[in-house]
Amino acid sequence: YAYATIAEALAAAVDGSEIVVFAGTYAEELTIDKAVTIYGPNHGVHGNAERAEEAIITSLVTITANGVTIDGVKFLENGNIKVSANNTVITNIYMMPEKTIAGNTINRQGTIVDGANISDLVISNSYFNAPGDVNTYTKEFIAFNNLTNFTLDNNYITNRATTVSGSSSYEGARFYTSAGVYNITNKK
C-alpha cells in the first residue's frame, strides 16, 4: 500500500509490518506503538558513508513498542529519537538535530532512552552530530537513563557544545543509572 505520510503507514501497520519510506522530507511527529521495521532509502548504508537521496525526518520520533527497528533514515532540525521500549534497533541513520528534547529526567539532543527498566537497545552503523550553540550547556547524542543490555557498534559520534560562560563542553554518549552488559565496539 502507498501512504502519503509515515503516520498513515504506522496507523495501518500491525506488529511485524515493514514500512518503506521514500526520499523526501517528513515533518511529522511520530509515535511508534507497534513492533515495526522502518526502512529508509539508505537502509544497510552506514550513516557516515556516501548515501543516496535521503528520507529526512524533522520532528520527534518516540518509540513506545518493543521490537522496533529504524534503518537508513536521516534526522535533521527537530528530528530526535526518544526510546521508551525494549528490543529497539537504530541502525544506518544520519542524525544532526538542532533542538533539544525533554526526557523524564534528562533533556538532551539526539537519541535518548527515557523510562525505567529499558533493555536490549542496539545503535549501530550511524552518524551523530550536533554542533551546539552558546546557550546550550551540553549536547549529547546518545543519553541513557535506566538501561540494561546495550550495544553501541560502529558509530561515528562528533560533538561540540559551548556553555553560556564560553567554556567548551564535549559529550557524545552519557550513561545515567544504567546497569547490565554494555558492548561498545568499533567507535570513531
XYZ file of C-alpha atoms in Angstrom:
188
model
C 0.000 0.000 0.000
C 1.116 3.575 -0.557
C 0.542 6.229 2.096
C 1.064 9.986 1.945
C 2.749 10.134 5.367
C 4.695 7.897 7.717
C 1.968 8.426 10.329
C -0.650 6.997 7.938
C 1.550 3.947 7.314
C 2.033 3.465 11.067
C -1.727 3.714 11.672
C -2.361 0.944 9.143
C 0.531 -1.249 10.314
C 0.372 -4.269 12.592
C 3.154 -5.852 14.632
C 5.725 -7.235 12.212
C 4.943 -4.786 9.394
C 7.728 -3.303 7.281
C 7.341 0.338 6.270
C 9.439 1.628 3.372
C 9.941 5.389 3.425
C 10.918 7.080 0.165
C 13.275 10.024 -0.200
C 11.736 13.325 0.866
C 11.183 15.427 3.984
C 8.730 14.288 6.653
C 7.804 16.994 9.168
C 5.550 14.868 11.331
C 5.915 13.962 14.980
C 5.654 10.191 15.232
C 4.870 7.693 17.956
C 5.794 4.150 17.020
C 3.497 1.991 19.113
C 3.756 -1.244 17.094
C 6.670 -3.621 16.539
C 7.518 -2.436 13.023
C 10.614 -2.015 10.894
C 11.046 1.311 9.116
C 13.378 1.248 6.115
C 14.648 4.468 4.568
C 16.326 4.715 1.160
C 19.705 4.168 2.858
C 18.915 1.008 4.784
C 22.087 -1.008 5.042
C 24.301 2.069 4.361
C 26.399 3.480 7.233
C 25.303 6.944 8.351
C 28.772 8.353 7.625
C 29.125 6.768 4.165
C 28.190 8.130 0.758
C 24.418 7.828 0.703
C 21.552 8.042 -1.762
C 18.891 10.734 -1.580
C 17.526 10.711 1.964
C 14.234 10.256 3.766
C 14.569 13.153 6.231
C 12.584 13.217 9.463
C 12.428 16.696 11.032
C 10.317 16.002 14.126
C 10.493 13.874 17.258
C 10.095 10.113 16.897
C 9.008 8.381 20.110
C 9.320 4.606 20.271
C 6.874 3.045 22.743
C 6.546 -0.501 21.318
C 9.011 -3.301 21.926
C 10.774 -4.691 18.870
C 11.063 -1.572 16.671
C 13.804 -1.142 14.045
C 14.676 2.105 12.243
C 17.151 1.641 9.380
C 18.531 4.114 6.846
C 16.875 7.472 7.521
C 18.194 10.962 8.279
C 17.166 13.160 11.235
C 17.511 16.957 10.981
C 16.063 20.090 12.679
C 13.768 18.751 15.447
C 14.432 15.162 14.401
C 15.348 13.236 17.521
C 14.593 9.716 18.744
C 13.164 9.035 22.191
C 13.237 5.339 23.139
C 10.780 4.143 25.776
C 10.673 0.437 24.859
C 12.732 -2.756 24.816
C 14.431 -4.566 21.934
C 14.962 -1.470 19.796
C 17.399 -1.322 16.864
C 18.534 2.017 15.429
C 20.910 1.498 12.534
C 22.354 3.222 9.499
C 20.998 6.641 10.429
C 22.415 10.118 9.965
C 21.451 12.405 12.834
C 22.173 16.120 13.124
C 19.308 17.636 15.158
C 19.162 21.304 16.092
C 16.707 21.131 19.003
C 16.845 19.518 22.417
C 14.129 17.125 23.535
C 12.795 16.735 27.041
C 13.021 13.445 28.846
C 11.613 12.414 32.207
C 14.959 13.051 33.869
C 17.193 14.315 31.067
C 16.913 16.966 28.379
C 19.243 16.151 25.522
C 19.686 16.158 21.786
C 19.903 13.082 19.569
C 18.823 9.675 20.821
C 17.741 9.289 24.421
C 16.434 6.390 26.420
C 13.701 7.550 28.692
C 11.888 5.402 31.220
C 12.537 2.732 33.779
C 13.937 -0.709 33.067
C 14.506 -0.460 29.331
C 16.673 -3.244 27.909
C 18.242 -4.560 24.742
C 18.969 -1.448 22.679
C 21.251 -1.607 19.633
C 22.599 1.528 17.949
C 24.882 0.721 15.039
C 26.460 1.979 11.821
C 25.219 5.524 12.385
C 26.488 9.102 12.345
C 25.604 11.518 15.171
C 26.482 15.223 15.085
C 25.095 18.282 16.857
C 27.156 21.477 16.848
C 25.577 23.055 19.913
C 25.282 26.787 20.497
C 26.222 29.412 23.065
C 23.009 28.890 25.031
C 23.481 25.172 25.476
C 25.287 23.560 28.369
C 25.570 20.085 26.870
C 24.664 18.363 23.667
C 24.617 14.597 23.900
C 23.803 12.389 21.023
C 23.102 9.276 22.949
C 21.965 9.657 26.553
C 20.721 6.753 28.607
C 18.748 6.515 31.787
C 17.834 3.170 33.362
C 19.087 0.997 30.515
C 20.374 -2.585 30.581
C 21.961 -4.665 27.827
C 23.114 -2.124 25.295
C 25.170 -2.387 22.113
C 26.805 0.673 20.522
C 28.662 -0.595 17.455
C 30.484 1.034 14.536
C 29.118 4.561 15.012
C 30.694 7.936 14.268
C 29.871 10.406 17.048
C 31.030 14.014 16.936
C 30.018 16.918 19.116
C 30.874 20.405 20.207
C 28.771 22.484 22.529
C 29.636 25.725 24.283
C 28.343 26.721 27.686
C 26.840 30.128 28.333
C 30.030 31.217 30.060
C 32.060 30.382 26.953
C 33.873 27.256 28.084
C 33.576 24.163 25.925
C 31.583 21.088 26.809
C 32.063 17.950 24.722
C 29.847 14.928 25.164
C 28.944 12.043 22.902
C 27.333 9.282 24.910
C 26.315 9.656 28.531
C 25.054 6.927 30.837
C 22.874 7.590 33.863
C 21.866 4.991 36.466
C 22.394 2.183 33.996
C 23.372 -1.436 34.548
C 23.862 -4.698 32.720
C 26.024 -5.590 29.763
C 27.301 -2.771 27.544
C 29.066 -3.586 24.306
C 30.791 -0.540 22.823
C 32.838 -1.507 19.772
C 34.384 -0.001 16.651
C 33.941 3.522 17.978
C 35.059 6.571 15.999
